[in-house]
Structure formats: structure tokens, C-alpha cells
PDB file of C-alpha atoms in Angstrom:
ATOM      1  CA  MET A  14     -42.049  21.797   0.946  1.00  0.00           C
ATOM      2  CA  LEU A  15     -38.462  24.126   0.826  1.00  0.00           C
ATOM      3  CA  LYS A  16     -36.925  22.422   3.304  1.00  0.00           C
ATOM      4  CA  LEU A  17     -37.634  19.202   2.028  1.00  0.00           C
ATOM      5  CA  LYS A  18     -36.435  20.263  -1.534  1.00  0.00           C
ATOM      6  CA  HIS A  19     -33.435  21.932   0.032  1.00  0.00           C
ATOM      7  CA  PHE A  20     -32.499  18.570   1.733  1.00  0.00           C
ATOM      8  CA  PHE A  21     -33.070  16.220  -1.596  1.00  0.00           C
ATOM      9  CA  ASP A  22     -30.489  18.625  -3.325  1.00  0.00           C
ATOM     10  CA  PHE A  23     -28.188  18.006  -0.545  1.00  0.00           C
ATOM     11  CA  TYR A  24     -28.806  14.160  -1.068  1.00  0.00           C
ATOM     12  CA  LEU A  25     -27.976  14.473  -4.595  1.00  0.00           C
ATOM     13  CA  ASP A  26     -24.808  17.044  -4.630  1.00  0.00           C
ATOM     14  CA  ALA A  27     -23.738  15.625  -1.468  1.00  0.00           C
ATOM     15  CA  SER A  28     -23.427  11.806  -4.033  1.00  0.00           C
ATOM     16  CA  ILE A  29     -25.025  10.134  -1.368  1.00  0.00           C
ATOM     17  CA  HIS A  30     -27.476   8.834  -3.472  1.00  0.00           C
ATOM     18  CA  VAL A  31     -24.657   7.698  -5.846  1.00  0.00           C
ATOM     19  CA  GLY A  32     -23.167   5.787  -2.536  1.00  0.00           C
ATOM     20  CA  PHE A  33     -26.289   3.706  -2.272  1.00  0.00           C
ATOM     21  CA  ALA A  34     -26.192   2.918  -5.976  1.00  0.00           C
ATOM     22  CA  VAL A  35     -23.095   1.322  -5.976  1.00  0.00           C
ATOM     23  CA  GLY A  36     -23.577   0.074  -2.429  1.00  0.00           C
ATOM     24  CA  SER A  37     -26.354  -1.960  -4.127  1.00  0.00           C
ATOM     25  CA  LEU A  38     -23.998  -3.113  -6.486  1.00  0.00           C
ATOM     26  CA  VAL A  39     -21.674  -4.831  -4.051  1.00  0.00           C
ATOM     27  CA  TRP A  40     -24.719  -6.402  -2.261  1.00  0.00           C
ATOM     28  CA  ILE A  41     -25.790  -7.612  -5.956  1.00  0.00           C
ATOM     29  CA  SER A  42     -22.339  -9.100  -6.823  1.00  0.00           C
ATOM     30  CA  CYS A  43     -22.069 -10.828  -3.311  1.00  0.00           C
ATOM     31  CA  LEU A  44     -25.265 -12.617  -3.872  1.00  0.00           C
ATOM     32  CA  LEU A  45     -25.168 -13.176  -7.730  1.00  0.00           C
ATOM     33  CA  LEU A  46     -21.378 -14.537  -6.711  1.00  0.00           C
ATOM     34  CA  ASN A  47     -22.731 -16.664  -3.370  1.00  0.00           C
ATOM     35  CA  ILE A  48     -20.397 -14.302  -1.747  1.00  0.00           C
ATOM     36  CA  MET A  49     -20.970 -13.665   1.966  1.00  0.00           C
ATOM     37  CA  VAL A  50     -21.652  -9.393   2.343  1.00  0.00           C
ATOM     38  CA  SER A  51     -19.386  -8.032   3.999  1.00  0.00           C
ATOM     39  CA  ASN A  52     -21.215  -4.989   6.463  1.00  0.00           C
ATOM     40  CA  ALA A  53     -17.330  -3.576   6.365  1.00  0.00           C
ATOM     41  CA  LEU A  54     -16.935  -3.674   2.578  1.00  0.00           C
ATOM     42  CA  LEU A  55     -20.642  -2.257   1.936  1.00  0.00           C
ATOM     43  CA  LEU A  56     -20.079   0.483   4.481  1.00  0.00           C
ATOM     44  CA  PHE A  57     -16.400   1.536   3.032  1.00  0.00           C
ATOM     45  CA  THR A  58     -17.608   1.236  -0.504  1.00  0.00           C
ATOM     46  CA  PHE A  59     -20.775   3.919   0.593  1.00  0.00           C
ATOM     47  CA  PHE A  60     -18.602   5.971   2.293  1.00  0.00           C
ATOM     48  CA  GLY A  61     -15.940   6.181   0.245  1.00  0.00           C
ATOM     49  CA  THR A  62     -18.391   7.026  -3.015  1.00  0.00           C
ATOM     50  CA  ILE A  63     -19.087   9.958  -1.487  1.00  0.00           C
ATOM     51  CA  VAL A  64     -15.500  11.090  -0.640  1.00  0.00           C
ATOM     52  CA  CYS A  65     -14.850  10.152  -4.517  1.00  0.00           C
ATOM     53  CA  TYR A  66     -17.348  11.447  -6.065  1.00  0.00           C
ATOM     54  CA  ASN A  67     -17.524  14.573  -4.334  1.00  0.00           C
ATOM     55  CA  PHE A  68     -13.869  15.062  -4.750  1.00  0.00           C
ATOM     56  CA  ILE A  69     -14.253  14.961  -8.252  1.00  0.00           C
ATOM     57  CA  LYS A  70     -17.495  17.507  -8.770  1.00  0.00           C
ATOM     58  CA  TYR A  71     -15.769  20.172  -5.491  1.00  0.00           C
ATOM     59  CA  GLY A  72     -12.421  19.322  -4.893  1.00  0.00           C
ATOM     60  CA  VAL A  73     -10.456  19.823  -8.231  1.00  0.00           C
ATOM     61  CA  GLU A  74     -12.479  23.123  -8.846  1.00  0.00           C
ATOM     62  CA  ALA A  75     -11.470  24.364  -5.181  1.00  0.00           C
ATOM     63  CA  LYS A  76      -8.523  26.657  -4.507  1.00  0.00           C
ATOM     64  CA  LYS A  77      -5.427  24.120  -3.468  1.00  0.00           C
ATOM     65  CA  TYR A  78      -8.295  21.281  -3.927  1.00  0.00           C
ATOM     66  CA  LEU A  79     -10.060  22.808  -0.414  1.00  0.00           C
ATOM     67  CA  ILE A  80     -10.478  25.662  -0.127  1.00  0.00           C
ATOM     68  CA  VAL A  81     -14.441  26.294  -1.565  1.00  0.00           C
ATOM     69  CA  SER A  82     -16.092  29.420  -1.577  1.00  0.00           C
ATOM     70  CA  LYS A  83     -19.733  28.800  -0.884  1.00  0.00           C
ATOM     71  CA  SER A  84     -21.442  28.159   2.264  1.00  0.00           C
ATOM     72  CA  TYR A  85     -23.932  24.838   0.495  1.00  0.00           C
ATOM     73  CA  HIS A  86     -20.544  23.316  -0.566  1.00  0.00           C
ATOM     74  CA  ARG A  87     -18.387  23.990   2.711  1.00  0.00           C
ATOM     75  CA  LYS A  88     -21.172  21.374   4.130  1.00  0.00           C
ATOM     76  CA  ILE A  89     -20.712  19.430   1.754  1.00  0.00           C
ATOM     77  CA  GLN A  90     -17.060  19.624   2.173  1.00  0.00           C
ATOM     78  CA  LEU A  91     -17.806  19.021   5.872  1.00  0.00           C
ATOM     79  CA  PHE A  92     -19.744  15.888   5.211  1.00  0.00           C
ATOM     80  CA  SER A  93     -17.227  14.565   2.905  1.00  0.00           C
ATOM     81  CA  PHE A  94     -14.731  14.557   5.627  1.00  0.00           C
ATOM     82  CA  PHE A  95     -16.808  12.652   8.341  1.00  0.00           C
ATOM     83  CA  SER A  96     -17.019  10.439   4.817  1.00  0.00           C
ATOM     84  CA  PHE A  97     -13.666   9.874   5.134  1.00  0.00           C
ATOM     85  CA  LEU A  98     -12.894   9.201   8.132  1.00  0.00           C
ATOM     86  CA  LEU A  99     -15.732   6.764   8.700  1.00  0.00           C
ATOM     87  CA  ALA A 100     -14.153   4.773   5.136  1.00  0.00           C
ATOM     88  CA  LEU A 101     -10.459   4.121   7.099  1.00  0.00           C
ATOM     89  CA  PHE A 102     -12.303   3.094   9.540  1.00  0.00           C
ATOM     90  CA  PHE A 103     -14.423   0.559   7.357  1.00  0.00           C
ATOM     91  CA  LEU A 104     -11.614  -0.023   5.318  1.00  0.00           C
ATOM     92  CA  SER A 105      -9.316  -1.478   8.660  1.00  0.00           C
ATOM     93  CA  GLN A 106     -11.492  -3.887   8.627  1.00  0.00           C
ATOM     94  CA  LEU A 107     -11.013  -5.430   5.290  1.00  0.00           C
ATOM     95  CA  GLY A 108      -8.369  -7.582   3.795  1.00  0.00           C
ATOM     96  CA  THR A 109      -4.554  -6.437   2.629  1.00  0.00           C
ATOM     97  CA  GLU A 110      -5.692  -8.071  -0.685  1.00  0.00           C
ATOM     98  CA  VAL A 111      -8.324  -4.759  -0.650  1.00  0.00           C
ATOM     99  CA  TRP A 112      -6.515  -2.400   0.926  1.00  0.00           C
ATOM    100  CA  THR A 113      -4.279  -2.691  -2.207  1.00  0.00           C
ATOM    101  CA  ALA A 114      -7.266  -2.771  -5.228  1.00  0.00           C
ATOM    102  CA  VAL A 115      -8.240   0.544  -3.085  1.00  0.00           C
ATOM    103  CA  PHE A 116      -5.069   1.773  -3.495  1.00  0.00           C
ATOM    104  CA  GLY A 117      -5.115   0.993  -6.754  1.00  0.00           C
ATOM    105  CA  LEU A 118      -7.848   2.596  -7.927  1.00  0.00           C
ATOM    106  CA  SER A 119      -7.826   5.451  -5.435  1.00  0.00           C
ATOM    107  CA  VAL A 120      -4.895   6.071  -7.916  1.00  0.00           C
ATOM    108  CA  LEU A 121      -6.534   5.740 -10.899  1.00  0.00           C
ATOM    109  CA  SER A 122      -9.055   7.925  -9.759  1.00  0.00           C
ATOM    110  CA  LEU A 123      -7.085  10.845  -8.546  1.00  0.00           C
ATOM    111  CA  VAL A 124      -5.383  10.500 -12.114  1.00  0.00           C
ATOM    112  CA  TYR A 125      -9.091  10.885 -13.811  1.00  0.00           C
ATOM    113  CA  ALA A 126      -9.682  14.071 -11.385  1.00  0.00           C
ATOM    114  CA  LEU A 127      -6.199  15.270 -11.373  1.00  0.00           C
ATOM    115  CA  PRO A 128      -3.755  16.988 -13.856  1.00  0.00           C
ATOM    116  CA  PHE A 129      -0.442  14.412 -14.558  1.00  0.00           C
ATOM    117  CA  LEU A 130       0.128  15.731 -18.164  1.00  0.00           C
ATOM    118  CA  PRO A 131       1.072  18.173 -19.994  1.00  0.00           C
ATOM    119  CA  ASN A 132      -1.742  20.081 -21.867  1.00  0.00           C
ATOM    120  CA  ALA A 133      -4.299  18.239 -20.164  1.00  0.00           C
ATOM    121  CA  ARG A 134      -5.925  18.078 -17.304  1.00  0.00           C
ATOM    122  CA  ASN A 135      -6.599  15.454 -16.283  1.00  0.00           C
ATOM    123  CA  LEU A 136      -7.798  11.517 -17.800  1.00  0.00           C
ATOM    124  CA  ARG A 137     -11.465  13.179 -17.634  1.00  0.00           C
ATOM    125  CA  SER A 138     -10.117  15.665 -20.099  1.00  0.00           C
ATOM    126  CA  LEU A 139      -8.628  13.252 -22.548  1.00  0.00           C
ATOM    127  CA  ALA A 140     -10.601  12.550 -25.928  1.00  0.00           C
ATOM    128  CA  GLY A 141     -13.029   9.148 -25.057  1.00  0.00           C
ATOM    129  CA  PHE A 142     -11.611   8.358 -22.231  1.00  0.00           C
ATOM    130  CA  LYS A 143     -13.905   9.395 -19.216  1.00  0.00           C
ATOM    131  CA  ILE A 144     -16.705   6.612 -19.660  1.00  0.00           C
ATOM    132  CA  TYR A 145     -13.755   3.869 -20.185  1.00  0.00           C
ATOM    133  CA  ILE A 146     -12.390   5.306 -16.404  1.00  0.00           C
ATOM    134  CA  VAL A 147     -15.972   4.817 -14.784  1.00  0.00           C
ATOM    135  CA  GLY A 148     -16.645   1.996 -15.889  1.00  0.00           C
ATOM    136  CA  LEU A 149     -13.337   0.141 -14.678  1.00  0.00           C
ATOM    137  CA  VAL A 150     -12.749   2.216 -11.798  1.00  0.00           C
ATOM    138  CA  TRP A 151     -17.263   0.763 -10.909  1.00  0.00           C
ATOM    139  CA  THR A 152     -16.400  -2.611 -12.125  1.00  0.00           C
ATOM    140  CA  GLY A 153     -13.753  -2.720  -9.862  1.00  0.00           C
ATOM    141  CA  ILE A 154     -15.714  -1.300  -6.640  1.00  0.00           C
ATOM    142  CA  THR A 155     -18.644  -3.885  -7.053  1.00  0.00           C
ATOM    143  CA  VAL A 156     -16.827  -6.767  -8.142  1.00  0.00           C
ATOM    144  CA  VAL A 157     -13.652  -7.342  -7.626  1.00  0.00           C
ATOM    145  CA  LEU A 158     -13.316  -5.544  -4.092  1.00  0.00           C
ATOM    146  CA  PRO A 159     -16.295  -8.378  -3.006  1.00  0.00           C
ATOM    147  CA  ILE A 160     -13.904 -11.067  -4.573  1.00  0.00           C
ATOM    148  CA  LEU A 161     -10.589 -10.034  -2.587  1.00  0.00           C
ATOM    149  CA  GLN A 162     -12.181 -10.099   0.270  1.00  0.00           C
ATOM    150  CA  VAL A 163     -12.962 -13.667   0.069  1.00  0.00           C
ATOM    151  CA  GLN A 164      -9.845 -14.493  -2.004  1.00  0.00           C
ATOM    152  CA  ARG A 165     -11.832 -16.120  -4.545  1.00  0.00           C
ATOM    153  CA  SER A 166      -9.830 -17.263  -7.657  1.00  0.00           C
ATOM    154  CA  LEU A 167     -10.601 -15.805 -11.106  1.00  0.00           C
ATOM    155  CA  ASP A 168     -12.797 -18.690 -13.342  1.00  0.00           C
ATOM    156  CA  TRP A 169     -14.841 -18.201 -16.325  1.00  0.00           C
ATOM    157  CA  ASP A 170     -18.239 -17.225 -14.805  1.00  0.00           C
ATOM    158  CA  ILE A 171     -16.471 -14.316 -12.528  1.00  0.00           C
ATOM    159  CA  GLY A 172     -15.113 -13.371 -16.091  1.00  0.00           C
ATOM    160  CA  VAL A 173     -18.364 -13.424 -17.334  1.00  0.00           C
ATOM    161  CA  PHE A 174     -19.558 -11.286 -14.492  1.00  0.00           C
ATOM    162  CA  LEU A 175     -16.756  -8.474 -14.840  1.00  0.00           C
ATOM    163  CA  VAL A 176     -17.981  -7.814 -18.699  1.00  0.00           C
ATOM    164  CA  GLN A 177     -21.225  -7.778 -17.602  1.00  0.00           C
ATOM    165  CA  ARG A 178     -20.824  -5.795 -15.030  1.00  0.00           C
ATOM    166  CA  PHE A 179     -18.495  -3.104 -17.359  1.00  0.00           C
ATOM    167  CA  VAL A 180     -21.124  -2.862 -19.924  1.00  0.00           C
ATOM    168  CA  LEU A 181     -23.772  -2.083 -17.061  1.00  0.00           C
ATOM    169  CA  ILE A 182     -22.296   0.668 -15.789  1.00  0.00           C
ATOM    170  CA  ILE A 183     -21.412   1.625 -19.783  1.00  0.00           C
ATOM    171  CA  LEU A 184     -25.336   1.971 -20.208  1.00  0.00           C
ATOM    172  CA  LEU A 185     -25.964   3.764 -16.862  1.00  0.00           C
ATOM    173  CA  MET A 186     -23.059   6.527 -17.959  1.00  0.00           C
ATOM    174  CA  LEU A 187     -24.536   7.349 -21.327  1.00  0.00           C
ATOM    175  CA  PRO A 188     -27.727   9.327 -20.421  1.00  0.00           C
ATOM    176  CA  PHE A 189     -25.424  11.327 -18.727  1.00  0.00           C
ATOM    177  CA  GLU A 190     -23.410  11.717 -21.361  1.00  0.00           C
ATOM    178  CA  ILE A 191     -26.609  12.315 -23.601  1.00  0.00           C
ATOM    179  CA  ARG A 192     -27.762  14.983 -20.728  1.00  0.00           C
ATOM    180  CA  ASP A 193     -24.457  16.691 -21.299  1.00  0.00           C
ATOM    181  CA  MET A 194     -23.163  16.849 -25.021  1.00  0.00           C
ATOM    182  CA  GLN A 195     -23.591  20.551 -25.806  1.00  0.00           C
ATOM    183  CA  SER A 196     -22.519  21.555 -21.964  1.00  0.00           C
ATOM    184  CA  ASP A 197     -18.962  19.098 -22.550  1.00  0.00           C
ATOM    185  CA  TYR A 198     -15.941  20.420 -24.240  1.00  0.00           C
ATOM    186  CA  PRO A 199     -15.782  19.466 -27.271  1.00  0.00           C
ATOM    187  CA  GLY A 200     -12.703  17.607 -27.371  1.00  0.00           C
ATOM    188  CA  LEU A 201     -13.721  15.067 -24.634  1.00  0.00           C
ATOM    189  CA  ARG A 202     -15.411  13.617 -27.819  1.00  0.00           C
ATOM    190  CA  THR A 203     -17.772  11.671 -25.701  1.00  0.00           C
ATOM    191  CA  VAL A 204     -20.049   8.887 -27.253  1.00  0.00           C
ATOM    192  CA  PRO A 205     -22.668  11.419 -27.589  1.00  0.00           C
ATOM    193  CA  GLN A 206     -20.489  13.938 -29.452  1.00  0.00           C
ATOM    194  CA  VAL A 207     -18.916  11.036 -31.672  1.00  0.00           C
ATOM    195  CA  LEU A 208     -22.053   9.461 -32.930  1.00  0.00           C
ATOM    196  CA  GLY A 209     -24.731  11.722 -32.062  1.00  0.00           C
ATOM    197  CA  LEU A 210     -27.806  10.989 -30.212  1.00  0.00           C
ATOM    198  CA  GLN A 211     -29.366   8.712 -32.457  1.00  0.00           C
ATOM    199  CA  ARG A 212     -26.662   6.656 -32.751  1.00  0.00           C
ATOM    200  CA  THR A 213     -26.120   6.343 -28.893  1.00  0.00           C
ATOM    201  CA  LYS A 214     -29.669   4.940 -28.373  1.00  0.00           C
ATOM    202  CA  ILE A 215     -28.612   2.118 -30.760  1.00  0.00           C
ATOM    203  CA  LEU A 216     -25.486   1.532 -28.605  1.00  0.00           C
ATOM    204  CA  GLY A 217     -27.561   1.624 -25.879  1.00  0.00           C
ATOM    205  CA  PHE A 218     -29.737  -0.739 -27.476  1.00  0.00           C
ATOM    206  CA  PHE A 219     -27.048  -2.964 -28.724  1.00  0.00           C
ATOM    207  CA  LEU A 220     -25.093  -2.681 -25.177  1.00  0.00           C
ATOM    208  CA  ILE A 221     -28.835  -4.303 -23.639  1.00  0.00           C
ATOM    209  CA  LEU A 222     -29.044  -7.367 -25.713  1.00  0.00           C
ATOM    210  CA  VAL A 223     -25.233  -7.748 -24.777  1.00  0.00           C
ATOM    211  CA  PHE A 224     -25.587  -7.646 -21.509  1.00  0.00           C
ATOM    212  CA  TRP A 225     -28.546  -9.882 -21.221  1.00  0.00           C
ATOM    213  CA  ILE A 226     -27.048 -12.365 -23.797  1.00  0.00           C
ATOM    214  CA  LEU A 227     -23.985 -12.662 -21.439  1.00  0.00           C
ATOM    215  CA  THR A 228     -26.019 -14.067 -18.152  1.00  0.00           C
ATOM    216  CA  PHE A 229     -26.446 -17.227 -20.862  1.00  0.00           C
ATOM    217  CA  LEU A 230     -22.801 -17.202 -20.858  1.00  0.00           C
ATOM    218  CA  ARG A 231     -22.329 -18.015 -17.395  1.00  0.00           C
ATOM    219  CA  ASP A 232     -21.504 -21.740 -16.649  1.00  0.00           C
ATOM    220  CA  SER A 233     -23.564 -21.280 -13.429  1.00  0.00           C
ATOM    221  CA  ILE A 234     -26.779 -19.263 -13.111  1.00  0.00           C
ATOM    222  CA  SER A 235     -30.001 -18.946 -11.678  1.00  0.00           C
ATOM    223  CA  VAL A 236     -33.676 -19.151 -12.936  1.00  0.00           C
ATOM    224  CA  MET A 237     -33.685 -16.207 -10.441  1.00  0.00           C
ATOM    225  CA  GLU A 238     -30.824 -14.432 -11.325  1.00  0.00           C
ATOM    226  CA  ILE A 239     -31.995 -14.871 -15.262  1.00  0.00           C
ATOM    227  CA  THR A 240     -35.555 -12.916 -14.158  1.00  0.00           C
ATOM    228  CA  ALA A 241     -33.592 -10.131 -12.139  1.00  0.00           C
ATOM    229  CA  ARG A 242     -31.605  -9.336 -15.278  1.00  0.00           C
ATOM    230  CA  THR A 243     -34.211  -9.294 -17.649  1.00  0.00           C
ATOM    231  CA  LEU A 244     -36.249  -7.332 -15.391  1.00  0.00           C
ATOM    232  CA  LEU A 245     -33.248  -5.337 -15.947  1.00  0.00           C
ATOM    233  CA  SER A 246     -32.654  -5.187 -19.097  1.00  0.00           C
ATOM    234  CA  LEU A 247     -36.525  -4.426 -20.257  1.00  0.00           C
ATOM    235  CA  VAL A 248     -36.214  -1.390 -17.575  1.00  0.00           C
ATOM    236  CA  LEU A 249     -32.412  -0.272 -19.176  1.00  0.00           C
ATOM    237  CA  LEU A 250     -34.581  -0.485 -23.082  1.00  0.00           C
ATOM    238  CA  LEU A 251     -37.443   1.816 -21.726  1.00  0.00           C
ATOM    239  CA  VAL A 252     -34.577   4.584 -20.252  1.00  0.00           C
ATOM    240  CA  PHE A 253     -33.164   4.656 -23.852  1.00  0.00           C
ATOM    241  CA  LEU A 254     -36.100   4.434 -25.765  1.00  0.00           C
ATOM    242  CA  GLY A 255     -37.197   7.158 -23.654  1.00  0.00           C
ATOM    243  CA  ILE A 256     -33.961   9.390 -23.436  1.00  0.00           C
ATOM    244  CA  LYS A 257     -33.468  12.905 -24.998  1.00  0.00           C
ATOM    245  CA  GLN A 258     -30.924  15.718 -24.765  1.00  0.00           C
ATOM    246  CA  ASN A 259     -32.827  17.922 -22.951  1.00  0.00           C
ATOM    247  CA  GLN A 260     -33.871  15.927 -19.881  1.00  0.00           C
ATOM    248  CA  PRO A 261     -36.125  16.423 -16.460  1.00  0.00           C
ATOM    249  CA  LYS A 262     -33.758  17.895 -14.015  1.00  0.00           C
ATOM    250  CA  TYR A 263     -34.130  14.952 -11.697  1.00  0.00           C
ATOM    251  CA  LEU A 264     -33.684  12.201 -14.358  1.00  0.00           C
ATOM    252  CA  ALA A 265     -29.880  11.104 -14.728  1.00  0.00           C
ATOM    253  CA  SER A 266     -29.606  12.726 -11.268  1.00  0.00           C
ATOM    254  CA  PHE A 267     -31.953  10.786  -9.352  1.00  0.00           C
ATOM    255  CA  TRP A 268     -33.929   7.984 -12.013  1.00  0.00           C
ATOM    256  CA  ILE A 269     -31.006   6.419 -13.659  1.00  0.00           C
ATOM    257  CA  GLU A 270     -28.632   6.555 -10.403  1.00  0.00           C
ATOM    258  CA  ALA A 271     -31.272   4.418  -8.937  1.00  0.00           C
ATOM    259  CA  ILE A 272     -31.636   1.606 -11.764  1.00  0.00           C
ATOM    260  CA  PRO A 273     -28.668  -0.434  -9.003  1.00  0.00           C
ATOM    261  CA  MET A 274     -30.972   0.309  -6.074  1.00  0.00           C
ATOM    262  CA  PHE A 275     -34.307  -0.782  -8.515  1.00  0.00           C
ATOM    263  CA  TRP A 276     -32.057  -3.955  -9.514  1.00  0.00           C
ATOM    264  CA  MET A 277     -31.085  -5.184  -5.949  1.00  0.00           C
ATOM    265  CA  ILE A 278     -34.723  -4.696  -4.571  1.00  0.00           C
ATOM    266  CA  SER A 279     -36.308  -6.876  -7.746  1.00  0.00           C
ATOM    267  CA  ILE A 280     -33.540  -9.186  -6.864  1.00  0.00           C
ATOM    268  CA  PHE A 281     -35.026  -9.747  -3.568  1.00  0.00           C
ATOM    269  CA  VAL A 282     -38.379  -9.903  -4.014  1.00  0.00           C
ATOM    270  CA  VAL A 283     -38.114 -12.394  -6.988  1.00  0.00           C
ATOM    271  CA  ARG A 284     -35.784 -14.679  -4.660  1.00  0.00           C
ATOM    272  CA  GLU A 285     -38.821 -14.086  -1.635  1.00  0.00           C
ATOM    273  CA  LEU A 286     -41.517 -15.151  -4.502  1.00  0.00           C
ATOM    274  CA  GLY A 287     -39.157 -17.957  -5.340  1.00  0.00           C
TER     275      GLY A 287
END
């Protein structure tokens, strides 16, 4: 049991779980926008997410962003290095438009993690920025990259899809900010720090409604997508009804981050049943 728990903790701490979450959102975007799923893009986003998240979690605290003291973190660092090589390999199989977008998103991620302004450690340390930067990066990776890969032009449906995905990422971030509202530096001014727990939950309910209503603003929408988004909205509603500041250990790090995977499975099931 101890070995199983160690493996599970490594799975979470090494950002493998969040890699699957981002990959699921890429797959969902391809399916709902009628884009051919690119295995190279899926694998790039999976391994690239692992590298990005591990750098933000561990690299910024390491000496010169490379030297870590704990053996457990060195294992994660080694795993991240091989993930980086695989991410580069799969990126090389994608188009130049994707390369350009990845470069821009990478710069935004680095600015988010590394110091760039006097008297500020990084964008994450600036009041109120954290949740929106993460929302933009996740939206770019999970929606913009698949669109660029097939060189599809922007239209009304894609615009609505982009807004809806951004709202979803914000919704998925709020439970983490609720969990960390006491441990986060007060100057971060995260949403729960500004609004408090109850008002943050009310904001979550409002955003769930916005997310669901946006589904019907698209010109082309299937019954399958309506059903899957309704199921997702109900899951999000249950999360915000039960969310507390003192959360079980794995609630946010496993169950909340598993919501994109649940959504992907629900789409697959609804499509097969339909």
C-alpha cells in the first residue's frame, strides 16, 4: 500500500495528472470543432504541460532553476527532462503556426513564473493576475493550438468556444484558490481573498450558468454536445455546492483536475449511446 501511495503521489506531484487533463481538453476541442485529432499535438500538450507545471512548481524555487536538494524532487526533475525531450520531438511534427503560438504561450508562462519587473517576483505575484494568466494559457493550448494545426479561420462559433473554454478554466481554478486562500500571500489578491468564500461560490454558480448558456449561442450545436455540457455543468454545480476552505487532501489535486477527463469520457459515452 505504501508503494502504491508513493506512486500515486508521484503521479500527482510530477503533474502527470494535469497533463492528462490538458490532453483531454485538447481532444474535446478537436471533437467538438470537427477537427481531426493530431496524435502529435495530443502528446506534445501532455508532455509540454508536465514540463511547464513542474518548472513553475519546483524550478522557480530551485537554485538557479536547476539544482534541487531533495531526492524526490530530483526524480521529478529527471522525469521532466525526458518529458521536455519528448515534447520537443512531437512539436517538431507540428506546423510553423503552432510553433509560433507555442513560443508566445511559453513566453507568457515564463513571465508568469520568472521575475521580470522591479519589486515583483513574477506575474503570479501581481495582484489578481494569476487566475487570468492561467486561463489564457490553458485556453491557448487547448483551443488555439488545435485550430492553428488545421489552419482553420476564426468565426463566430470558435469565438464563443474560446470564451466558453476560458470560463471553464476559471471555474476549475477557483477551488484551488479557495483551498489556498489562507496560505497565499495576501498581496496576491486572489478571487477568494477579495470576495471571501461565500461570494466566490456565488461567482462560481454564476459562471456555471454563463458556461452553459454560451452553448446555445453557437450557430452549429449538436444534441450530444448539449447533453455533455449539461452533465459537466451539473458536476461543476455539485463541486461548488460542497467546496470548503478546508478540503480533503486529494479533492483539488486529483478530483477537480479529473473533471476534464470526466467530460471527455461523458462525451464519448453520449456519442456512442446516441
